JSON list of C-alpha atoms in Angstrom, two decimals:
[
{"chain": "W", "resi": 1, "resn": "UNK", "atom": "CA", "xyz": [-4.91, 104.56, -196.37]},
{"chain": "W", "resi": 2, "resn": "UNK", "atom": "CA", "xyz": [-1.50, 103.51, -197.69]},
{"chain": "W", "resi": 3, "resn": "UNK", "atom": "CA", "xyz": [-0.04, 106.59, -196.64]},
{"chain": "W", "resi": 4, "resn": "UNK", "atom": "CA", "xyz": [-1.18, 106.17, -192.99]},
{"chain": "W", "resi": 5, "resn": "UNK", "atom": "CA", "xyz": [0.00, 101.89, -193.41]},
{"chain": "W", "resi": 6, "resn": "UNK", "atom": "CA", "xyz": [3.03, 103.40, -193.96]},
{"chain": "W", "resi": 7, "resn": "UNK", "atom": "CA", "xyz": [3.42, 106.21, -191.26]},
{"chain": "W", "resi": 8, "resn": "UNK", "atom": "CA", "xyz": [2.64, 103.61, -188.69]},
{"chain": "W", "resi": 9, "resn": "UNK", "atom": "CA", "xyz": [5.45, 101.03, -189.90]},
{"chain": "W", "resi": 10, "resn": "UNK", "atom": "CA", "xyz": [7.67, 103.55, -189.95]},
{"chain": "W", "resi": 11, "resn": "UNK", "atom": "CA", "xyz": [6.79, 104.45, -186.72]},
{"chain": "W", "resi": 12, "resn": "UNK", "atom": "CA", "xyz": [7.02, 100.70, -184.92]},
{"chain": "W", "resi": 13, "resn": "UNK", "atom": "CA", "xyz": [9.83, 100.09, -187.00]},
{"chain": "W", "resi": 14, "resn": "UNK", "atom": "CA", "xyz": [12.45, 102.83, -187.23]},
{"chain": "W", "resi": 15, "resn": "UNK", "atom": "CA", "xyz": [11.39, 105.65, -184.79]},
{"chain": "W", "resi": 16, "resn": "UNK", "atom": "CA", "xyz": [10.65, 103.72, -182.12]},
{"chain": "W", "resi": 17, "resn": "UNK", "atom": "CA", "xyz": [12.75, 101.18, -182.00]},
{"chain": "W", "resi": 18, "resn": "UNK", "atom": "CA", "xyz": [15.56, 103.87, -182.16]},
{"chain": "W", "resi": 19, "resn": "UNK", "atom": "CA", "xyz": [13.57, 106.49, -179.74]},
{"chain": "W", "resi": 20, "resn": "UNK", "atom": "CA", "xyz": [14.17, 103.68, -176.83]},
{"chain": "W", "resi": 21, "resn": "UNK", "atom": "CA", "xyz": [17.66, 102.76, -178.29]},
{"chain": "W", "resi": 22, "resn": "UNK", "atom": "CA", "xyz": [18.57, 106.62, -177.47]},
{"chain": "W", "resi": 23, "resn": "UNK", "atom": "CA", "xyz": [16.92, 107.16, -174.77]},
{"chain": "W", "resi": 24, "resn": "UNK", "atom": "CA", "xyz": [18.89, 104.09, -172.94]},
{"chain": "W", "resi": 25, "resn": "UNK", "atom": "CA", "xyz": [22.30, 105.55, -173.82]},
{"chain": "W", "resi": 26, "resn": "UNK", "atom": "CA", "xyz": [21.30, 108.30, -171.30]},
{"chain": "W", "resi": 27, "resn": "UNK", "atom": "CA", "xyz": [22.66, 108.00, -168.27]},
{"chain": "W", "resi": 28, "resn": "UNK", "atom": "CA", "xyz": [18.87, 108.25, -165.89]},
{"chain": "W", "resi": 29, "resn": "UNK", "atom": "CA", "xyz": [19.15, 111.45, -163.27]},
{"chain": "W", "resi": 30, "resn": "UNK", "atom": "CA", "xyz": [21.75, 110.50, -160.23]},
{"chain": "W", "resi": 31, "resn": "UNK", "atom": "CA", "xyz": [22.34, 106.87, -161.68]},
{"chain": "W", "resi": 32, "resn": "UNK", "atom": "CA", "xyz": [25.89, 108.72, -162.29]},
{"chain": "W", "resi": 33, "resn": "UNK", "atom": "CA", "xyz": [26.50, 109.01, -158.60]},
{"chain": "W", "resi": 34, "resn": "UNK", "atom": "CA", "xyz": [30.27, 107.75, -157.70]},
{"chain": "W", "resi": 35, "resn": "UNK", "atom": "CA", "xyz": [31.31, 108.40, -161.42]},
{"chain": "W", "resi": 36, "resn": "UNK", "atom": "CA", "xyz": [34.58, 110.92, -160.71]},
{"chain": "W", "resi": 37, "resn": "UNK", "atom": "CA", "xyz": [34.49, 114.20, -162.87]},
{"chain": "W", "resi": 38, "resn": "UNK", "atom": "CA", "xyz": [36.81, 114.67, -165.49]},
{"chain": "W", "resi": 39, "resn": "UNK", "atom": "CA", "xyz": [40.44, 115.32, -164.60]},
{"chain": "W", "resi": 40, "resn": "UNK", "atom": "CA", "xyz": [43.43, 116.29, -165.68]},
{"chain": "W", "resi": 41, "resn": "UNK", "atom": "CA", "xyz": [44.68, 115.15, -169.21]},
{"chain": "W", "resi": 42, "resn": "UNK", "atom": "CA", "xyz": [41.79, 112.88, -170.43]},
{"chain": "W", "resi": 43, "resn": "UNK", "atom": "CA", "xyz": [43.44, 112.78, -173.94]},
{"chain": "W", "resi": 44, "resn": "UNK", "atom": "CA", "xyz": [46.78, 111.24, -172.14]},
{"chain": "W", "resi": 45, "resn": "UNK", "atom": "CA", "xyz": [48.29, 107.97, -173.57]},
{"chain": "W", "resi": 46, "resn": "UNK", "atom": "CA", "xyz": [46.96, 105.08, -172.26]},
{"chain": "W", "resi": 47, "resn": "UNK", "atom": "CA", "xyz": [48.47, 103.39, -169.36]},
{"chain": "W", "resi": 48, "resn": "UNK", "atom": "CA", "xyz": [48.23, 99.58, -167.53]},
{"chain": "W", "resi": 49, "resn": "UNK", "atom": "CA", "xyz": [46.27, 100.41, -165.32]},
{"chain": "W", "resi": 50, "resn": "UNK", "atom": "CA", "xyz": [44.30, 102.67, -167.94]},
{"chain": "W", "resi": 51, "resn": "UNK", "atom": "CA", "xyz": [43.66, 99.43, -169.90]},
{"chain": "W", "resi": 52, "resn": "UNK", "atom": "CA", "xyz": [42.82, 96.98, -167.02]},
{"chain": "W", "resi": 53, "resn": "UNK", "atom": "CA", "xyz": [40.13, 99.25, -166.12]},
{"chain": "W", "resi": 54, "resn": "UNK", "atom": "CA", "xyz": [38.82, 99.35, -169.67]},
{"chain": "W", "resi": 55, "resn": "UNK", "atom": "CA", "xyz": [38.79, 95.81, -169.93]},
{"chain": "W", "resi": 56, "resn": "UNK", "atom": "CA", "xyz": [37.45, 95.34, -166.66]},
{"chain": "W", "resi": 57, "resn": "UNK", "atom": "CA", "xyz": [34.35, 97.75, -168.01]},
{"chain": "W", "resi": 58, "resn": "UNK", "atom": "CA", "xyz": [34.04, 96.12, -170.76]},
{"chain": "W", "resi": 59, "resn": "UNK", "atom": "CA", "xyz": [33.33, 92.79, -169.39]},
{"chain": "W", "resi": 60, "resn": "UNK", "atom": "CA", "xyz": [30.89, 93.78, -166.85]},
{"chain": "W", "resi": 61, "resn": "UNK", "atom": "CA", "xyz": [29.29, 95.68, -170.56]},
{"chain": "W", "resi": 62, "resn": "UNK", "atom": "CA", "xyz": [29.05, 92.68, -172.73]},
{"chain": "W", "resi": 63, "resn": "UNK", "atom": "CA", "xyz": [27.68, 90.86, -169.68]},
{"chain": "W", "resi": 64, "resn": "UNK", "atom": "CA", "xyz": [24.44, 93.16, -169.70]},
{"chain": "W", "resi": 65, "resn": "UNK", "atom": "CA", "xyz": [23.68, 93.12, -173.09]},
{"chain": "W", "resi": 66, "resn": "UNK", "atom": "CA", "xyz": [23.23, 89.27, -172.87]},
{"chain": "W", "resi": 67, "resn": "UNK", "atom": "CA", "xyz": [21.98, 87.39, -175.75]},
{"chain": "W", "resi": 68, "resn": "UNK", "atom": "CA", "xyz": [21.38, 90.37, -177.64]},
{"chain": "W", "resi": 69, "resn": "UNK", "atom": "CA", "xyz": [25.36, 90.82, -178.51]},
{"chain": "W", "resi": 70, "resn": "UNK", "atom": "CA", "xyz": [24.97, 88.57, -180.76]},
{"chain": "W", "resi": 71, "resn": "UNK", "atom": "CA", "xyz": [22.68, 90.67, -183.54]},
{"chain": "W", "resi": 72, "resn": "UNK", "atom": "CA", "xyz": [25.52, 92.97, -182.42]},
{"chain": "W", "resi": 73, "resn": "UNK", "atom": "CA", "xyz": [28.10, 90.97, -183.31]},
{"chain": "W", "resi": 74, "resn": "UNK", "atom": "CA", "xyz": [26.96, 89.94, -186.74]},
{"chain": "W", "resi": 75, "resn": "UNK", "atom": "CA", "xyz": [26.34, 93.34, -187.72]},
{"chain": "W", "resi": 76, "resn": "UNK", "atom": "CA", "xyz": [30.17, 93.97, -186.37]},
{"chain": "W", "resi": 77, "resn": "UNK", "atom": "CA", "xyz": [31.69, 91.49, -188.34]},
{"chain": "W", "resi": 78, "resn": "UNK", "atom": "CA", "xyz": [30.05, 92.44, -191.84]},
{"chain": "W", "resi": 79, "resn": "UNK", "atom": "CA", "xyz": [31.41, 95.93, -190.91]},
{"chain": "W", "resi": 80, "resn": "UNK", "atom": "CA", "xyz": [34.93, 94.51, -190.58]},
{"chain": "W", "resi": 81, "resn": "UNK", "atom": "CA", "xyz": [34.79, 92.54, -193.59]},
{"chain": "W", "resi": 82, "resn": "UNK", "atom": "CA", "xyz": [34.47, 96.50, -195.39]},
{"chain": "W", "resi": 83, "resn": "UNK", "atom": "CA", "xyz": [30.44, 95.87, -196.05]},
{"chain": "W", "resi": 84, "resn": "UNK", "atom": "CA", "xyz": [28.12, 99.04, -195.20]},
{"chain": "W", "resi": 85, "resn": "UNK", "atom": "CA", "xyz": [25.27, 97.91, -193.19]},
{"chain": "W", "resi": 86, "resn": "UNK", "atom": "CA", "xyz": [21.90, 98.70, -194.51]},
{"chain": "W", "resi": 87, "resn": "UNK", "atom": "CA", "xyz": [19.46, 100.87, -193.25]},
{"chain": "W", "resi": 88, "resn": "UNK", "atom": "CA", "xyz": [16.92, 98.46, -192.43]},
{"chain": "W", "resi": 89, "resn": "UNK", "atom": "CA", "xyz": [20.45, 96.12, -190.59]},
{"chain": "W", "resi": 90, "resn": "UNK", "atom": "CA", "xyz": [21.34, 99.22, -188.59]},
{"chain": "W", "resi": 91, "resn": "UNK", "atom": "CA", "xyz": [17.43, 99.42, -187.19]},
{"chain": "W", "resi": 92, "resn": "UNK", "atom": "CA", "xyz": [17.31, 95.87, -186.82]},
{"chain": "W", "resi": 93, "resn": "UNK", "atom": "CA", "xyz": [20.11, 96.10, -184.39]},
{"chain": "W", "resi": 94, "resn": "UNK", "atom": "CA", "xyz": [18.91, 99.42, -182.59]},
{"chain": "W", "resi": 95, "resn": "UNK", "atom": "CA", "xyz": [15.55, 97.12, -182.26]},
{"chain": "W", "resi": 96, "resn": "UNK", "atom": "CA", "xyz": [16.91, 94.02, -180.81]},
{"chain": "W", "resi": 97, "resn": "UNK", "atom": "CA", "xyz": [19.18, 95.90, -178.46]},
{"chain": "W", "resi": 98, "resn": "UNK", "atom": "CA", "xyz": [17.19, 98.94, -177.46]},
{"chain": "W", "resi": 99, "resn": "UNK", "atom": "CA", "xyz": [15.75, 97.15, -174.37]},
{"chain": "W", "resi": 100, "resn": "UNK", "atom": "CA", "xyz": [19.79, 96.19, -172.76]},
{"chain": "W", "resi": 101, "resn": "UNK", "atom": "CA", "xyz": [21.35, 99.44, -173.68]},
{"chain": "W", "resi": 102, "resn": "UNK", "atom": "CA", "xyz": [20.14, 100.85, -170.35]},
{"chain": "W", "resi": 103, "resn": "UNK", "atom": "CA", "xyz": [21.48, 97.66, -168.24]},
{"chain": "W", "resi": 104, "resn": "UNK", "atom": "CA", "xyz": [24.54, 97.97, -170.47]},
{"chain": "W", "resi": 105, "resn": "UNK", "atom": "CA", "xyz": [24.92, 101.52, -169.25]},
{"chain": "W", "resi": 106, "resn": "UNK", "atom": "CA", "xyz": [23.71, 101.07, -165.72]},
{"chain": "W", "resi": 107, "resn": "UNK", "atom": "CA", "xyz": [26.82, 98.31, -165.74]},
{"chain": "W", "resi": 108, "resn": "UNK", "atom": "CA", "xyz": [28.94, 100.87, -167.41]},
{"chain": "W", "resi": 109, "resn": "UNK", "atom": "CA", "xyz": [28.71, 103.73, -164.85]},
{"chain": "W", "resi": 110, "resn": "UNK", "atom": "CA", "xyz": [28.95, 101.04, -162.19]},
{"chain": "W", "resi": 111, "resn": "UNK", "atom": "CA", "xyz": [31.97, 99.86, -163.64]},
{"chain": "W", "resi": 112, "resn": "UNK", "atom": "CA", "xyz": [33.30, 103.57, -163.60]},
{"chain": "W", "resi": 113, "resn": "UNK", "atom": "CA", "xyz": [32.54, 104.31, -160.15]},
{"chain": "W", "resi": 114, "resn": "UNK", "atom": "CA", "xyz": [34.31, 101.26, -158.82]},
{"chain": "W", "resi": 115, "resn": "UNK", "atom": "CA", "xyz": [37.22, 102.16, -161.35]},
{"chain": "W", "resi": 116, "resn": "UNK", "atom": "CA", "xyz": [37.33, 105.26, -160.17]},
{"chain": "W", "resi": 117, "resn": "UNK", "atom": "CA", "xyz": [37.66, 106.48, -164.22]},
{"chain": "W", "resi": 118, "resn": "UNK", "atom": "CA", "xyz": [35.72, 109.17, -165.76]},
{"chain": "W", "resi": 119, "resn": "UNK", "atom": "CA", "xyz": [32.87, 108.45, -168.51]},
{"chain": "W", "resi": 120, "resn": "UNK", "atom": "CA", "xyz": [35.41, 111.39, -170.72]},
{"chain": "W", "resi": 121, "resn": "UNK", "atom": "CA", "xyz": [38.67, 109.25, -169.90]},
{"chain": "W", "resi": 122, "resn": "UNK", "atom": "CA", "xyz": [36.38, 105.92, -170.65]},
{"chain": "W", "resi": 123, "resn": "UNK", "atom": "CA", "xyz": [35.73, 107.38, -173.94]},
{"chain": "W", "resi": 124, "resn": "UNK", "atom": "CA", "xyz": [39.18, 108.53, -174.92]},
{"chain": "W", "resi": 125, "resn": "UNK", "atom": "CA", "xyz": [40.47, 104.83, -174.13]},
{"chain": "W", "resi": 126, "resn": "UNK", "atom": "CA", "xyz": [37.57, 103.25, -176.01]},
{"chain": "W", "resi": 127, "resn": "UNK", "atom": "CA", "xyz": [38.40, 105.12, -179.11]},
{"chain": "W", "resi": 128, "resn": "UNK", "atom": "CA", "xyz": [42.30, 104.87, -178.59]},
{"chain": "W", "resi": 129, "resn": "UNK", "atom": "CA", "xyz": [42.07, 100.98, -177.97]},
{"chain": "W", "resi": 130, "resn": "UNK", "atom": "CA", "xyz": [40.04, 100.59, -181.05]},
{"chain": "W", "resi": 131, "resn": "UNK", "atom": "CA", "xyz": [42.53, 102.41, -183.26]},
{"chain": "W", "resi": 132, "resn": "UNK", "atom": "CA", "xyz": [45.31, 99.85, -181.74]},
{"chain": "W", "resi": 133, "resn": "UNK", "atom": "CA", "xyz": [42.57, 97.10, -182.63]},
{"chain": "W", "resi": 134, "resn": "UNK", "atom": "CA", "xyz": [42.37, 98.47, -186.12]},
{"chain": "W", "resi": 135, "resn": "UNK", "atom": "CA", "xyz": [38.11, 98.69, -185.94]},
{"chain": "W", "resi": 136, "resn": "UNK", "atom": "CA", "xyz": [36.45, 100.61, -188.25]},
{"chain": "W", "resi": 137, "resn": "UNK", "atom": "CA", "xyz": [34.87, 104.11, -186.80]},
{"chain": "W", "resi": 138, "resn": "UNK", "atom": "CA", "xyz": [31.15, 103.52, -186.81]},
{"chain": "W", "resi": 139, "resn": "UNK", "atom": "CA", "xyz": [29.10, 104.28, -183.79]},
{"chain": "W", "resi": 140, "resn": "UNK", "atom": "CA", "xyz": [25.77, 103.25, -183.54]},
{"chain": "W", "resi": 141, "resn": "UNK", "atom": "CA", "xyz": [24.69, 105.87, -180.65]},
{"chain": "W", "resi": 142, "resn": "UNK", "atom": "CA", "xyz": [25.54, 108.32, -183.09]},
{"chain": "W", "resi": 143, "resn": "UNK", "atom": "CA", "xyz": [23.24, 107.46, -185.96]},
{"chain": "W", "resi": 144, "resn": "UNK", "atom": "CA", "xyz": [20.36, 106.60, -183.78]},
{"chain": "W", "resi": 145, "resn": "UNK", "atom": "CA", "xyz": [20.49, 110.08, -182.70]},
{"chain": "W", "resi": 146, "resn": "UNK", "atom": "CA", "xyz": [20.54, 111.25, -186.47]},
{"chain": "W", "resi": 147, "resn": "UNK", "atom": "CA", "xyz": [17.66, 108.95, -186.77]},
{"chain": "W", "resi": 148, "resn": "UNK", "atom": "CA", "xyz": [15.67, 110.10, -183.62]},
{"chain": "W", "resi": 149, "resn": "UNK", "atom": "CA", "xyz": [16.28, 114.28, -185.44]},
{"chain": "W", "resi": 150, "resn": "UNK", "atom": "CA", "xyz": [15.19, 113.23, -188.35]},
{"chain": "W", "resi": 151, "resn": "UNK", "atom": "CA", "xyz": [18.77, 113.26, -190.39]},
{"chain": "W", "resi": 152, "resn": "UNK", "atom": "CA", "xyz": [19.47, 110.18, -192.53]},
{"chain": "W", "resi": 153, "resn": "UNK", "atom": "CA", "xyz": [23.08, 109.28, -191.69]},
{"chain": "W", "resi": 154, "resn": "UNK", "atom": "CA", "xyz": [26.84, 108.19, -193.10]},
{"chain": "W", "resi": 155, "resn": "UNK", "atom": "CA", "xyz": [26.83, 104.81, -192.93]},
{"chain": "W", "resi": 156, "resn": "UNK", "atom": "CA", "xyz": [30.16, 104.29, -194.50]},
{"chain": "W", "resi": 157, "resn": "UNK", "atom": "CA", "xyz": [32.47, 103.46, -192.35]},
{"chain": "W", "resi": 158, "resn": "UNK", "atom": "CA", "xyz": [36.42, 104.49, -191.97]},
{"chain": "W", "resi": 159, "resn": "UNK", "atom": "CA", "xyz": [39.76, 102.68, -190.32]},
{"chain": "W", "resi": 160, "resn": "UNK", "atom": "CA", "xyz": [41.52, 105.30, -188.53]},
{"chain": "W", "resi": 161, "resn": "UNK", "atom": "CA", "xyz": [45.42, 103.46, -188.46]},
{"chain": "W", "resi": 162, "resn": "UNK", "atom": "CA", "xyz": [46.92, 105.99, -186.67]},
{"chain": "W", "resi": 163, "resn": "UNK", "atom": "CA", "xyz": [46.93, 103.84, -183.30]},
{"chain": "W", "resi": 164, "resn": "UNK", "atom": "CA", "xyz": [49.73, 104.85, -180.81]},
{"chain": "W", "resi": 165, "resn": "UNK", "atom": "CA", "xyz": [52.55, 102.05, -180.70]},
{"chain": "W", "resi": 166, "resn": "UNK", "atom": "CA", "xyz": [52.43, 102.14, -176.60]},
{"chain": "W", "resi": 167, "resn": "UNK", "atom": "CA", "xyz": [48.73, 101.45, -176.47]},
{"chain": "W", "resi": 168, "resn": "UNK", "atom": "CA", "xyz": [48.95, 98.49, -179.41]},
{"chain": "W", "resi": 169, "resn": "UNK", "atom": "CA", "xyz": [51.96, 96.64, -176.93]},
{"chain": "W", "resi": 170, "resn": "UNK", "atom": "CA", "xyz": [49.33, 97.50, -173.63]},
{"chain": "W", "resi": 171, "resn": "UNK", "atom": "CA", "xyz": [45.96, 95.86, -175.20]},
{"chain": "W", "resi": 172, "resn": "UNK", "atom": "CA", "xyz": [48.30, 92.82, -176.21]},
{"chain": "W", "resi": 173, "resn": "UNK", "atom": "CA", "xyz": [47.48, 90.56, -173.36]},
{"chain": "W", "resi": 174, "resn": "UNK", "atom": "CA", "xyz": [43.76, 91.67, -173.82]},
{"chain": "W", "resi": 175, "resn": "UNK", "atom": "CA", "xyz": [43.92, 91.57, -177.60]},
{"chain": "W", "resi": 176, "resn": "UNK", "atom": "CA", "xyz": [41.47, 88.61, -178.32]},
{"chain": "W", "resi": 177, "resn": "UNK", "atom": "CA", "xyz": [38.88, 89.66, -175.58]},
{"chain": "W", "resi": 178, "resn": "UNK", "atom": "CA", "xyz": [39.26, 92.77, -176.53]},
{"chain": "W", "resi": 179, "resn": "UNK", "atom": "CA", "xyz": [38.56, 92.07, -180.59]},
{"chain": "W", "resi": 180, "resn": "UNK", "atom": "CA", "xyz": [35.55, 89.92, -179.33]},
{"chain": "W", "resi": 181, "resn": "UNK", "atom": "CA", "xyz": [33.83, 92.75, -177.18]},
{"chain": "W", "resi": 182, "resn": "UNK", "atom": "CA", "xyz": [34.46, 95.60, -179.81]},
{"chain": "W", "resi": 183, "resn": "UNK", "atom": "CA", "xyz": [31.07, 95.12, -181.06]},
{"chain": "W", "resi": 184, "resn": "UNK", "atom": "CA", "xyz": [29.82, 97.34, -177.80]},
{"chain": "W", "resi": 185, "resn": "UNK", "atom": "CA", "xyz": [32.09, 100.05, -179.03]},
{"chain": "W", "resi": 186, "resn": "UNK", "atom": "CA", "xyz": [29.84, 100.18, -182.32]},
{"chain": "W", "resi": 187, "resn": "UNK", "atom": "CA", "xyz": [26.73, 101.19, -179.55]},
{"chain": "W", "resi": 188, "resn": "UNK", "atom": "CA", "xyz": [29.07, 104.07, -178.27]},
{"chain": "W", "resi": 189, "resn": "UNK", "atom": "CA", "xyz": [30.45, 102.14, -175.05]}
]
């Protein structure tokens, strides 16, 4: 009886939870439409205009998720401040947040289309304006996915400090909205 008590908590409260969190990071069949294909050097140094569209993304992002950044947030913060979140933090958060991630990537392959940027380019700017940021490396699309296959994952976290000096002047004018919204970059956008 305990055994099957504790099959079906782990099933409302960890599989789940992170089953829907995945699942919402998917992109549903021809919601992609208007998204460009991947192009030329996606690993290229950031430019302007590079940035203004990331920023512009990013926005329209953190507007989805709606109330639920905050859990996000929190979670963010103790991760800055060099703690490891838990196990039972990081499905907390996959919980409260598994119901937005699809708005949050509906917005996000919205904000793409009218950008004109690829999701690959999107993703090589997230991770290059987060090294000029300083943020730790921790993605939370990641380990859900461990979680969903069964893996328990790393949850320690690394600084990667090897930010390119053109991209740290670029983000300057963003720099505080920027450092506010880089919670979404911990759910992979």
């Amino acid at each position: 009886m305990l055994l099957i008590v504790l099959l079906t908590a782990g099933y409302f409260l960890v599989y789940r939870p992170v089953a829907v969190f995945v699942d919402g990071l998917r992109a549903p069949p021809g919601q992609s439409a208007g998204v460009p294909a991947a192009s030329g050097n996606i690993r290229a140094v950031p430019s302007k205009a590079d940035i203004e569209k990331f920023v512009r993304i990013r926005r329209a992002e953190r507007q989805a998720l709606g109330s639920n950044f905050a859990s996000v947030q929190t979670i963010f913060q103790q991760v800055q401040n060099g703690q490891t979140p838990s196990f039972w933090q990081v499905t907390g958060v996959l919980r409260g947040v598994g119901s937005s991630v699809g708005a949050v990537r509906a917005a996000q392959t919205a904000g793409l289309a009218s950008e004109k940027l690829s999701r690959e380019r999107y993703n090589v700017l997230r991770d290059d304006v987060n090294r000029a940021l300083g943020l730790p490396d921790i993605d939370f699309g990641k380990i859900a996915t461990e979680l969903k296959n069964g893996k328990l994952p790393d949850l320690n976290t690394a600084v990667k400090l090897e930010a390119d000096p053109k991209t740290a002047a670029l983000i300057q004018p963003f720099k505080s909205e920027l450092t506010a919204t880089a919670a979404l970059g911990l759910l992979g956008f």
